[in-house]
Short mmCIF file of C-alpha atoms in Angstrom, two decimals:
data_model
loop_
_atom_site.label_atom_id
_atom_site.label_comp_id
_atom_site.label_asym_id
_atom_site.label_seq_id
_atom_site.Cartn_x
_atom_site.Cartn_y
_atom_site.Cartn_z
CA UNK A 44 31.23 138.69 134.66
CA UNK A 45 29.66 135.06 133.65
CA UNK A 46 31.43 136.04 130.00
CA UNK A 47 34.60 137.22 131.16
CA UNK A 48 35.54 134.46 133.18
CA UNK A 49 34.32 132.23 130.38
CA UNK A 50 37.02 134.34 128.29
CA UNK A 51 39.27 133.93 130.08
CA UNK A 52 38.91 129.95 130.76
CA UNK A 53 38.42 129.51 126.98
CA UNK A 54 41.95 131.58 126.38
CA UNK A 55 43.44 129.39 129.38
CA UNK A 56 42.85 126.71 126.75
CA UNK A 57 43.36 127.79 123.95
CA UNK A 58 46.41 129.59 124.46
CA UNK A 59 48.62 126.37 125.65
CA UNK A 60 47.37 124.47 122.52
CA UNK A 61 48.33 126.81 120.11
CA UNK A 62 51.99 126.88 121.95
CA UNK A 63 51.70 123.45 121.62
CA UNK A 64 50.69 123.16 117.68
CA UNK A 65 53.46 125.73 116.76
CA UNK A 66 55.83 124.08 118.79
CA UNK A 67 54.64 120.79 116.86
CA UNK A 68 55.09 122.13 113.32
CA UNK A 69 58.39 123.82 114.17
CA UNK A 70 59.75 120.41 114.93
CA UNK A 71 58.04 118.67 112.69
CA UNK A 72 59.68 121.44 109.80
CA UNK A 73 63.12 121.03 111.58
CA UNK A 74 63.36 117.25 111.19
CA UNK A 75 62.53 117.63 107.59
CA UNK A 76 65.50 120.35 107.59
CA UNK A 77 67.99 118.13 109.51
CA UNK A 78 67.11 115.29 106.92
CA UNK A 79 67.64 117.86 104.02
CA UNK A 80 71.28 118.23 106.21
CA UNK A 81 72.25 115.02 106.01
CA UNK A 82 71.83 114.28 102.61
CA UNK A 83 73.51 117.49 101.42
CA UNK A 84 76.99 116.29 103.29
CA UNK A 85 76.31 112.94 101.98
CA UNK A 86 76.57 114.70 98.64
CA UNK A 87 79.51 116.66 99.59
CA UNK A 88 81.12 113.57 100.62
CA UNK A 89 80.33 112.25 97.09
CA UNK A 90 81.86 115.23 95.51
CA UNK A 91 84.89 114.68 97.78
CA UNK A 92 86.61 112.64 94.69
CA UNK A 93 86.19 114.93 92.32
CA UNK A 94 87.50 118.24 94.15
CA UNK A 95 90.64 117.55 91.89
CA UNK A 96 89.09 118.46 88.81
CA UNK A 97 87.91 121.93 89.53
CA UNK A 98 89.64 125.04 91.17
CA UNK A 99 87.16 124.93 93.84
CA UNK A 100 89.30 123.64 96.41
CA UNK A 101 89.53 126.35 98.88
CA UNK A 102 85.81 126.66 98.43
CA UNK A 103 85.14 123.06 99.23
CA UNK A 104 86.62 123.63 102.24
CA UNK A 105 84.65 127.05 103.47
CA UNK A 106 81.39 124.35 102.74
CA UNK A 107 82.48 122.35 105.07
CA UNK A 108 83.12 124.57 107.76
CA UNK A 109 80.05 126.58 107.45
CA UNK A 110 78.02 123.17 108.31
CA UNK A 111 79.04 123.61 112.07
CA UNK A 112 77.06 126.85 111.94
CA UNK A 113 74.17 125.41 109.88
CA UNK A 114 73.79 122.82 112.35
CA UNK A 115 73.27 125.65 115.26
CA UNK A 116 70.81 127.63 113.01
CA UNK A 117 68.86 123.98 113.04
CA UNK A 118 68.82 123.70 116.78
CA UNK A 119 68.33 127.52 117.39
CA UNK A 120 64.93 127.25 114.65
CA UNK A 121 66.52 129.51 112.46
CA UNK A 122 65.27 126.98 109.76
CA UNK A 123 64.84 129.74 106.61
CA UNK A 124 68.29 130.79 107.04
CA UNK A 125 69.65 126.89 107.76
CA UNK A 126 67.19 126.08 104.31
CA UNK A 127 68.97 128.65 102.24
CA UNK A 128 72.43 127.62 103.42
CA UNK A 129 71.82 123.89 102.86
CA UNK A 130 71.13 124.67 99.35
CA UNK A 131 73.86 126.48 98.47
CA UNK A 132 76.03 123.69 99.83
CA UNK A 133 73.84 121.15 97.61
CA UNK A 134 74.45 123.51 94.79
CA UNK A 135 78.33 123.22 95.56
CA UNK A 136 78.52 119.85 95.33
CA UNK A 137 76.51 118.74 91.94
CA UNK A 138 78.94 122.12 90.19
CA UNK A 139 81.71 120.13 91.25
CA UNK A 140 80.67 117.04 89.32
CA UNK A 141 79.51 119.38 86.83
CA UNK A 142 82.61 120.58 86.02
CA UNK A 143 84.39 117.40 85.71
CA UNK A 144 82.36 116.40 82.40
CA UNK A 145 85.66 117.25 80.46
CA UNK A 146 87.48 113.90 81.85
CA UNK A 147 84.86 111.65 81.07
CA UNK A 148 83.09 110.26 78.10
CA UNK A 149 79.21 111.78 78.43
CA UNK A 150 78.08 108.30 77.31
CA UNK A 151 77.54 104.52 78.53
CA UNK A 152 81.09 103.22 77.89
CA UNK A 153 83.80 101.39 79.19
CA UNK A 154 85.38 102.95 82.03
CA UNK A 155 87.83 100.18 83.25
CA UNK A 156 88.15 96.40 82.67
CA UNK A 157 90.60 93.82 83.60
CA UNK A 158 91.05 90.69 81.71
CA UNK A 159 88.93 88.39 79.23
CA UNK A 160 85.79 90.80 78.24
CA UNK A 161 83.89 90.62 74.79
CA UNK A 162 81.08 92.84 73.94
CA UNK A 163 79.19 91.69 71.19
CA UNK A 164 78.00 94.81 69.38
CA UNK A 165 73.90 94.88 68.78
CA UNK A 166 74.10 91.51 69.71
CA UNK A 167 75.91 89.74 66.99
CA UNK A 168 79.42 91.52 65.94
CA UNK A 169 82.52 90.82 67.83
CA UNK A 170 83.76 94.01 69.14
CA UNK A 171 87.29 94.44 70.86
CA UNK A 172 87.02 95.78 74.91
CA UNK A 173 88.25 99.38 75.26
CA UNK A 174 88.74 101.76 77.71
CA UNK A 175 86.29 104.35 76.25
CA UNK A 176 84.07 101.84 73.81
CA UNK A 177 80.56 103.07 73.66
CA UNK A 178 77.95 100.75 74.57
CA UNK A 179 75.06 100.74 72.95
CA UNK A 180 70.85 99.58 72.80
CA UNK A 181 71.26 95.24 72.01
CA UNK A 182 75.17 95.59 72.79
CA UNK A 183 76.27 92.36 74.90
CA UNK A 184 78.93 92.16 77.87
CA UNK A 185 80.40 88.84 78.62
CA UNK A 186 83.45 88.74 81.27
CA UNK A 187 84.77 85.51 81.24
CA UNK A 188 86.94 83.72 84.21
CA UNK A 189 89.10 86.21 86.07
CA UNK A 190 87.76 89.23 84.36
CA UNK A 191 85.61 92.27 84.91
CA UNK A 192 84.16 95.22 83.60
CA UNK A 193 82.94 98.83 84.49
CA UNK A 194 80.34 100.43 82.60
CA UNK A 195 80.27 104.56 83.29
CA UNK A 196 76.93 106.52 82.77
CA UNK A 197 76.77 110.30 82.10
CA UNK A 198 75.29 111.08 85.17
CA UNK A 199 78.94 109.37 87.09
CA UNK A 200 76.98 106.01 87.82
CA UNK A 201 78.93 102.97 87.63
CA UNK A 202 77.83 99.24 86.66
CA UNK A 203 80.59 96.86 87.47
CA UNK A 204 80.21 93.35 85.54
CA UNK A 205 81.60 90.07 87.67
CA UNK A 206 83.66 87.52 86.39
CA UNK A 207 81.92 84.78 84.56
CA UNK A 208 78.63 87.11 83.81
CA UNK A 209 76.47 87.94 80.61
CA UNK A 210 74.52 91.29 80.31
CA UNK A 211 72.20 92.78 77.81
CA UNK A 212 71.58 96.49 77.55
CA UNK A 213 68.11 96.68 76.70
CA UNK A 214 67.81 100.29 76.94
CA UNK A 215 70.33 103.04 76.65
CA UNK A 216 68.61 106.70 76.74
CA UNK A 217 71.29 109.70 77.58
CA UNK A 218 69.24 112.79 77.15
CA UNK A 219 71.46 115.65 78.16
CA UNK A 220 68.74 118.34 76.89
CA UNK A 221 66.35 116.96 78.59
CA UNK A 222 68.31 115.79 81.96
CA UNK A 223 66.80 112.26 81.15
CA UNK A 224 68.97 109.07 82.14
CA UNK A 225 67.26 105.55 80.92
CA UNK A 226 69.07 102.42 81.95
CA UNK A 227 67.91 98.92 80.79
CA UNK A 228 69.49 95.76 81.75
CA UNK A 229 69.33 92.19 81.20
CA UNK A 230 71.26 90.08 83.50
CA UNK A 231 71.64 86.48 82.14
CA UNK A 232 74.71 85.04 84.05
CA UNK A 233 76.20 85.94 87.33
CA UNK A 234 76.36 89.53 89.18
CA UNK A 235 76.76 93.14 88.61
CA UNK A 236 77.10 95.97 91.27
CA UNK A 237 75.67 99.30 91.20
CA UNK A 238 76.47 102.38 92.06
CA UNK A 239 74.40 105.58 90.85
CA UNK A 240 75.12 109.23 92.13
CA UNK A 241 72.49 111.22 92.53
CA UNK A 242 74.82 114.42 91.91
CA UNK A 243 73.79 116.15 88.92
CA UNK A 244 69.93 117.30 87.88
CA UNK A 245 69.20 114.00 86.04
CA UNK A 246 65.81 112.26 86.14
CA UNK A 247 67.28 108.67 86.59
CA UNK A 248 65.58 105.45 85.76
CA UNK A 249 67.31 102.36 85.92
CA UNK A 250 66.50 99.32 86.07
CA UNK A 251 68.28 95.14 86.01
CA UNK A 252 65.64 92.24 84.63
CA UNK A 253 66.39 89.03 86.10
CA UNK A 254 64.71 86.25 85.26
CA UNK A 255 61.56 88.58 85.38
CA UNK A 256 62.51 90.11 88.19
CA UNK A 257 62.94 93.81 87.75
CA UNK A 258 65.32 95.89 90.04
CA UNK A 259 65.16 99.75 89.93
CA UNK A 260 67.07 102.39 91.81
CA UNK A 261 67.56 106.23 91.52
CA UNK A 262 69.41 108.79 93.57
CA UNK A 263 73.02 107.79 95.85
CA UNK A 264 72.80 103.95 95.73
CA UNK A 265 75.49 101.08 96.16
CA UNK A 266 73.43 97.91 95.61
CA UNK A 267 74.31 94.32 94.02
CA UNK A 268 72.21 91.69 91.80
CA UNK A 269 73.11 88.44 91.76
CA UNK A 270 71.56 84.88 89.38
CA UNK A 271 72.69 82.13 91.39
CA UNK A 272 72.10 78.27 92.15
CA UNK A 273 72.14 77.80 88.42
CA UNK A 274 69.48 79.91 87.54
CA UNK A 275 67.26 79.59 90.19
CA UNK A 276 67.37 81.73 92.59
CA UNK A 277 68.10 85.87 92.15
CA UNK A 278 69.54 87.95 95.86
CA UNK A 279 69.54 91.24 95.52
CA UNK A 280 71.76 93.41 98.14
CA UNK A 281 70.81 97.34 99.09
CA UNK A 282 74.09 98.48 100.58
CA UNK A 283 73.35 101.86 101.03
CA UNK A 284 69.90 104.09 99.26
CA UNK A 285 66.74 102.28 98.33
CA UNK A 286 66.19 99.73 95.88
CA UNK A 287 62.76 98.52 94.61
CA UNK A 288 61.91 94.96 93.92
CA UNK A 289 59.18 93.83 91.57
CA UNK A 290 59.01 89.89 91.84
CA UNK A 291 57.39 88.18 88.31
CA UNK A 292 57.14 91.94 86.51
CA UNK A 293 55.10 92.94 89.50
CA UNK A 294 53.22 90.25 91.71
CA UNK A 295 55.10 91.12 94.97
CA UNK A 296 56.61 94.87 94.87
CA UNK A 297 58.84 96.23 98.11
CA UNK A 298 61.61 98.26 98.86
CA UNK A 299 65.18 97.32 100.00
CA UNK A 300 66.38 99.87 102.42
CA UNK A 301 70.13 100.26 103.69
CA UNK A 302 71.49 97.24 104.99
CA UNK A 303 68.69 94.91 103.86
CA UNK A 304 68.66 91.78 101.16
CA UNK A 305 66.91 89.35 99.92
CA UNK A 306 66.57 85.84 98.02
CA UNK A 307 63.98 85.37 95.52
CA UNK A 308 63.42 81.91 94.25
CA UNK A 309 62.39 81.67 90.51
CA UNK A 310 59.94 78.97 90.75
CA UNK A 311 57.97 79.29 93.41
CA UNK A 312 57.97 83.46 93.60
CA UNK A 313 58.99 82.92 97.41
CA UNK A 314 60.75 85.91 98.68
CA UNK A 315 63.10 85.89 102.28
CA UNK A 316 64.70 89.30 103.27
CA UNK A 317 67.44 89.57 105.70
CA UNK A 318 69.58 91.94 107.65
CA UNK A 319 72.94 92.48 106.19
CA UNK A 320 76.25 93.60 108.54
CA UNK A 321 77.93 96.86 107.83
CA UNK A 322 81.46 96.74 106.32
CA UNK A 323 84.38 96.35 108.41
CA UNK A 324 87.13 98.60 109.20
CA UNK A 325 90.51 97.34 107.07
CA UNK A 326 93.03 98.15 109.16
CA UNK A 327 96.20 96.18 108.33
CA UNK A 328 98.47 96.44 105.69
CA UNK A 329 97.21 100.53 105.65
CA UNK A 330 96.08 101.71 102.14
CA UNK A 331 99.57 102.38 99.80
CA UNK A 332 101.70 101.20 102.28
CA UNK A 333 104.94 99.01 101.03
CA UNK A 334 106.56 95.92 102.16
CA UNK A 335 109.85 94.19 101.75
CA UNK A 336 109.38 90.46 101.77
CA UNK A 337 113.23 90.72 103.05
CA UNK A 338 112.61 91.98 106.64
CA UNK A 339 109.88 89.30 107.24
CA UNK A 340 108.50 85.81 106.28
CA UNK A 341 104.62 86.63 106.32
CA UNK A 342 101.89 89.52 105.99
CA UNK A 343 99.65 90.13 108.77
CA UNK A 344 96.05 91.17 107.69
CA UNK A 345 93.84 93.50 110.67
CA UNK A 346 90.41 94.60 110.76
CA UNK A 347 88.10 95.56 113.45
CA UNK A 348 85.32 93.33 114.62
CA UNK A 349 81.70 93.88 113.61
CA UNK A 350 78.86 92.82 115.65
CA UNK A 351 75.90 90.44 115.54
CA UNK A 352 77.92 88.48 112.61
CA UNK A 353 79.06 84.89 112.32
CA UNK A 354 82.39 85.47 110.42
CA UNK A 355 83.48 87.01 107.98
CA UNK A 356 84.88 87.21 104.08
CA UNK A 357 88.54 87.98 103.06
CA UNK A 358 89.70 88.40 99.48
CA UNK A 359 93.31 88.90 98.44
CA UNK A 360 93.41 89.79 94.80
CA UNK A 361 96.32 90.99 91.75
CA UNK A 362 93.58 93.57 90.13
CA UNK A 363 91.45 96.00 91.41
CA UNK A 364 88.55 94.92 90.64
CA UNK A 365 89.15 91.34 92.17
CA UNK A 366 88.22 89.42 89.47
CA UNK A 367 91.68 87.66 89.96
CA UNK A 368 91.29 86.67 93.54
CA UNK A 369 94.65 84.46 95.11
CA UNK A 370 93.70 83.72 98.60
CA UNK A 371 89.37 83.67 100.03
CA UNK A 372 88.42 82.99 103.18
CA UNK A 373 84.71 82.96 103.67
CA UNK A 374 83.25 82.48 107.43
CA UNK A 375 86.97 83.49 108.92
CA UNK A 376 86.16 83.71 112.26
CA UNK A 377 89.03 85.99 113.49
CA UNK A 378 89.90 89.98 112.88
CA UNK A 379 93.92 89.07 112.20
CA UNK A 380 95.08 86.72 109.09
CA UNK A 381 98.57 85.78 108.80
CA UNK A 382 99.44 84.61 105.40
CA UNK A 383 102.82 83.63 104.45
CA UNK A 384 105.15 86.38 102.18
CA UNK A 385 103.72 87.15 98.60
CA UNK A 386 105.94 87.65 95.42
CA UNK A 387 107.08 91.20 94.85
CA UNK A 388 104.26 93.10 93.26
CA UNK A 389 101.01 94.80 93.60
CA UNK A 390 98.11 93.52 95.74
CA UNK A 391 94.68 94.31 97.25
CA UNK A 392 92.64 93.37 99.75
CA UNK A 393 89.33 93.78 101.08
CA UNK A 394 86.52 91.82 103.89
CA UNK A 395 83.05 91.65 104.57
CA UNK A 396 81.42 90.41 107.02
CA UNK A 397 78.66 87.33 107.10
CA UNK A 398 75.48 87.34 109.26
CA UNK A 399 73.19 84.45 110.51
CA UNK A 400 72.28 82.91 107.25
CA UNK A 401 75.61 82.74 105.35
CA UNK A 402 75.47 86.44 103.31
CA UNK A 403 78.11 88.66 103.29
CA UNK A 404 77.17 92.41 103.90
CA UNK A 405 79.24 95.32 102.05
CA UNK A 406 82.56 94.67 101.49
CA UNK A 407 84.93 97.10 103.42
CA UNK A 408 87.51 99.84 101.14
CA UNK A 409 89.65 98.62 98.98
CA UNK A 410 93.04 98.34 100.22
CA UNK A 411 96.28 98.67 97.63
CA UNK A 412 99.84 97.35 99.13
CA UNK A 413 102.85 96.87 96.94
CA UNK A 414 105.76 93.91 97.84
CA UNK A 415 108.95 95.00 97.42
CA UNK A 416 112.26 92.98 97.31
CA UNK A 417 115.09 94.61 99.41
CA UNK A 418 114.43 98.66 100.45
CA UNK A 419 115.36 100.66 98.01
CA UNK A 420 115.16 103.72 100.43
CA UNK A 421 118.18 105.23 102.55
CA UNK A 422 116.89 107.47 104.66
CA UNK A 423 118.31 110.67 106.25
CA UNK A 424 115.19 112.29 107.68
CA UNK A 425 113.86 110.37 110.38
CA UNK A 426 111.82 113.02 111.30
CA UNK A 427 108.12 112.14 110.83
CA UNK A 428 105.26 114.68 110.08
CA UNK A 429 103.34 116.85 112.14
CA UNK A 430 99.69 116.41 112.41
CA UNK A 431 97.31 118.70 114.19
CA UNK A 432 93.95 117.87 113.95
CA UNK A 433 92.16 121.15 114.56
CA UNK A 434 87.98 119.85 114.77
CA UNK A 435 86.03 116.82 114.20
CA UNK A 436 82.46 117.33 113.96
CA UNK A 437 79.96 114.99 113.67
CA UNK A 438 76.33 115.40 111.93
CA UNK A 439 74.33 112.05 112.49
CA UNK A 440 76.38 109.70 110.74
CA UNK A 441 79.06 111.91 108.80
CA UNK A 442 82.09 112.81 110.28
CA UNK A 443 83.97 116.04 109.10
CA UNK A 444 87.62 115.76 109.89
CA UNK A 445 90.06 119.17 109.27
CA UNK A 446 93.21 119.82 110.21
CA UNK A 447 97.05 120.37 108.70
CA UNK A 448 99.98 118.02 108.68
CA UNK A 449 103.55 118.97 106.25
CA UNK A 450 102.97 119.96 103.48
CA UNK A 451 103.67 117.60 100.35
CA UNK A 452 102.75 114.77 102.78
CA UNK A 453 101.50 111.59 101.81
CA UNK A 454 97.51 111.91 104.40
CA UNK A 455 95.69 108.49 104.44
CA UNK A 456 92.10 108.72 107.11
CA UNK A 457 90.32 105.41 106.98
CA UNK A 458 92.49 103.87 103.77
CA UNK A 459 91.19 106.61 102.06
CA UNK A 460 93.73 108.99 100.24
CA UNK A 461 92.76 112.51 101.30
CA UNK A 462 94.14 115.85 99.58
CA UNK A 463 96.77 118.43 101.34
CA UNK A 464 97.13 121.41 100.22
CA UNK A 465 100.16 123.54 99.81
CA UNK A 466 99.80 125.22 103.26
CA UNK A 467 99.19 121.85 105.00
CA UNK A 468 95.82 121.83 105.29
CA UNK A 469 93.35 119.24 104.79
CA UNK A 470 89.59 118.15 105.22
CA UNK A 471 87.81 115.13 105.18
CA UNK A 472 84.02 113.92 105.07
CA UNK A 473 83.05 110.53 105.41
CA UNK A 474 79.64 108.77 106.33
CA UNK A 475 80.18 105.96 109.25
CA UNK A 476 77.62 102.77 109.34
CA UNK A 477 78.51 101.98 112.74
CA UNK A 478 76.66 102.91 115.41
CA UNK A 479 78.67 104.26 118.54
CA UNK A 480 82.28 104.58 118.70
CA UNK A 481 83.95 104.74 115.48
CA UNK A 482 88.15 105.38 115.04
CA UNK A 483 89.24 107.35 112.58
CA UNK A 484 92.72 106.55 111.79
CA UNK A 485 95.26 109.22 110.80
CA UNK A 486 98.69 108.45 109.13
CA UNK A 487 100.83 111.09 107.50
CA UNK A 488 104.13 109.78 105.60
CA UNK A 489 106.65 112.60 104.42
CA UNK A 490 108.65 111.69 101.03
CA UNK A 491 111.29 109.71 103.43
CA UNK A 492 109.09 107.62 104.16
CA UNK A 493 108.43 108.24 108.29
CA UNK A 494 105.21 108.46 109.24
CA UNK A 495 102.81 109.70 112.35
CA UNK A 496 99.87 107.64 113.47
CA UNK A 497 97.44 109.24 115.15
CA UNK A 498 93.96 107.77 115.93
CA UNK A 499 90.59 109.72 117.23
CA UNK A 500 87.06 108.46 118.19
CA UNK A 501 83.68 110.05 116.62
CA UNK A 502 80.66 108.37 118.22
CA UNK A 503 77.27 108.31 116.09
CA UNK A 504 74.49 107.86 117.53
CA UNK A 505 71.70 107.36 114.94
CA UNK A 506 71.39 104.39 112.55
#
């Protein structure tokens, strides 16, 4: 009897724990999943761009709509089956860069530039700035006042070269057998901005030298490296990823995580890290929209507030790529600028905002307007177009947005151009930074020219 109840007491134990430790590693295995989650519709959002280049369209959108019943497999523990589905939408979304290869160059080159840029070819010969130049091992990029340049990797990365900057390309290996990507940089004068995809199967390594500081990064990063106070001191910005940070070749080694900077000064190896804001929401003038300087005297500028911030950053510039910048405002305090009417022409605009010790954080889309003089534009259909937004789901901090509005309408979500298709319908992924509410702003203009305005609220509630 003595044994028995002994049993039966040891079982009474034993029992509850093992509940317990299964219980534990099932979580434990479904975080891991819901992480693997994430960064596959980060991915997809990634691919988003690119959806034009293949006939995969349709399929795109059947991705997206089988997340809603990943995400249940997740909560329900069906983890194999969520596992298996996660990687075929990971799959998805790298074929979809894979099969844009044909429109781009599969080596370092040019991809855009505005203004005064010289490369200097192994160092020495004057070479002329093209759209599609190769850049080689020694080549070096100088982009003089009002000028920039973007540098496109094989991989989709972009390197985008400020005005009044020097950089050396150190090393340049683009090993397509092998998958390998090697990226050496010198930066000798002013700022560059990164942003690497981690889309396709490439083993990435690159890396910025400043002023013996090395800066690497890998995978889906949007980062920025800047020499400043004459040579001095070197701030490196991690917008979104990781970045690693090895002061003097090595002495002091960390990681920048999202929404984290720092300023390293050159003599004394001292290091500072801050918090960085999030990038605002541009809101007014709305991305392609059109103005005629003839109905009004001025242009009224909107964004919404950020919080914890002292002010914030506005740029009004004639090129994309703002290296020809007409009106800054840096520690604005307000969310509405009025400037006076601008020449007919195209502009664009953008704002950041600027925490506690005077550094801006990302800056927000890029906005594109056009000034016209006198409308050129007599409309008969004053009918605007229908939109019907049919589900908005949210997974941590990406939004999914689908729905249909007329088809051959003009769909802008968050200044961002999004695709309809011939039936009308149309999805869109995008990854918020703000915690809480977030609007999501919905305007569909018909070929007249009338447009509906619609605006719903996703809330996210993890960093």
């Amino acid at each position: 009897m003595k044994f028995l109840k002994y049993t039966f007491l040891f079982l009474l134990v034993l029992i509850p724990v093992a509940i317990i430790s299964v219980y534990t590693v099932q979580k434990t295995r479904q975080k891991k999943v819901i992480k693997h989650f994430y960064n596959s519709l980060n991915l997809m959002q990634k691919a988003y761009p690119f959806i034009s280049f293949s006939s995969s369209r349709n399929d795109y959108f059947k991705m997206l709509d089988k997340a809603d019943e990943v995400y249940k497999d997740i909560l329900t523990y069906r983890l194999s089956k969520a596992e298996k589905e996660i990687s075929e939408i990971e799959k998805f979304a790298k074929e979809i860069v894979t099969k844009r290869k044909s429109s781009y160059i599969s080596e370092a080159h040019i991809a855009d530039f505005v203004g005064d840029v010289h490369i200097l070819g192994g160092g020495n010969t004057l070479l002329k700035a093209e759209i599609d130049t190769k850049i080689r091992e020694k080549d070096v990029i100088k982009c003089g006042e009002k000028s920039g340049c973007k540098i496109g990797f094989i991989d989709g990365s972009i390197f985008t070269i400020k005005s009044n900057s020097t950089i050396v390309f150190e090393k340049i290996n683009e090993n397509k057998k092998q998958n390998l990507l090697e990226i050496s940089i010198k930066l000798l004068k002013g700022k560059i901005s990164v942003e690497t995809l981690g889309l396709r199967d490439f083993d990435q390594d690159f890396s910025i030298n400043v002023k013996g500081t090395i800066v690497k990064f890998k995978g889906n990063t949007s980062a920025e490296i800047e020499l400043r106070n004459a040579g001095k001191e070197v701030a490196v910005f991690c917008y979104d990823g990781t970045v690693r940070v090895m002061v003097n070749g090595g002495d002091q080694i960390f990681d920048l995580t999202t929404r984290l900077m720092c300023r390293i000064n050159i003599d004394t190896e001292t290091v500072a890290k801050y918090k960085i804001p999030p990038a605002p929401r541009a809101e007014e003038p709305i991305n392609l929209s059109t103005i005629d300087r003839n109905t009004r005297t001025n242009i009224v500028f909107k964004w919404a507030p950020s919080f914890n911030v002292t002010g914030y950053y506005f740029q009004l510039s004639k090129d994309h790529m703002f290296a020809n910048v007409i009106v800054e405002k840096f520690g604005y305090s307000g969310t509405t600028l009025i400037l006076p009417m601008l020449d007919p022409g195209t502009y664009y605009w953008r704002v950041a905002a600027i925490n506690s010790v005077n550094e801006r954080g990302q800056f927000s889309e890029i906005i594109k307007f056009t000034v016209i003089s006198g409308s050129t534009n007599n409309f008969i259909d004053n009918t605007p177009p229908e939109v019907n937004i049919e589900k908005i789901n949210v997974f941590g901090s990406v939004v999914i947005v689908s729905g249909r509005t007329e088809p051959g309408a003009t769909l802008i979500i968050n200044n961002h151009l999004v695709e309809v298709g011939k039936d009308g319908k149309f999805s869109f992924i995008q990854k918020m930074y703000q915690k809480g509410k977030n609007a999501i702003n919905i305007i569909a203009r018909d070929a007249a020219g009338n447009e509906t305005k619609i605006t719903k609220y996703a809330v996210i509630t993890v960093d």
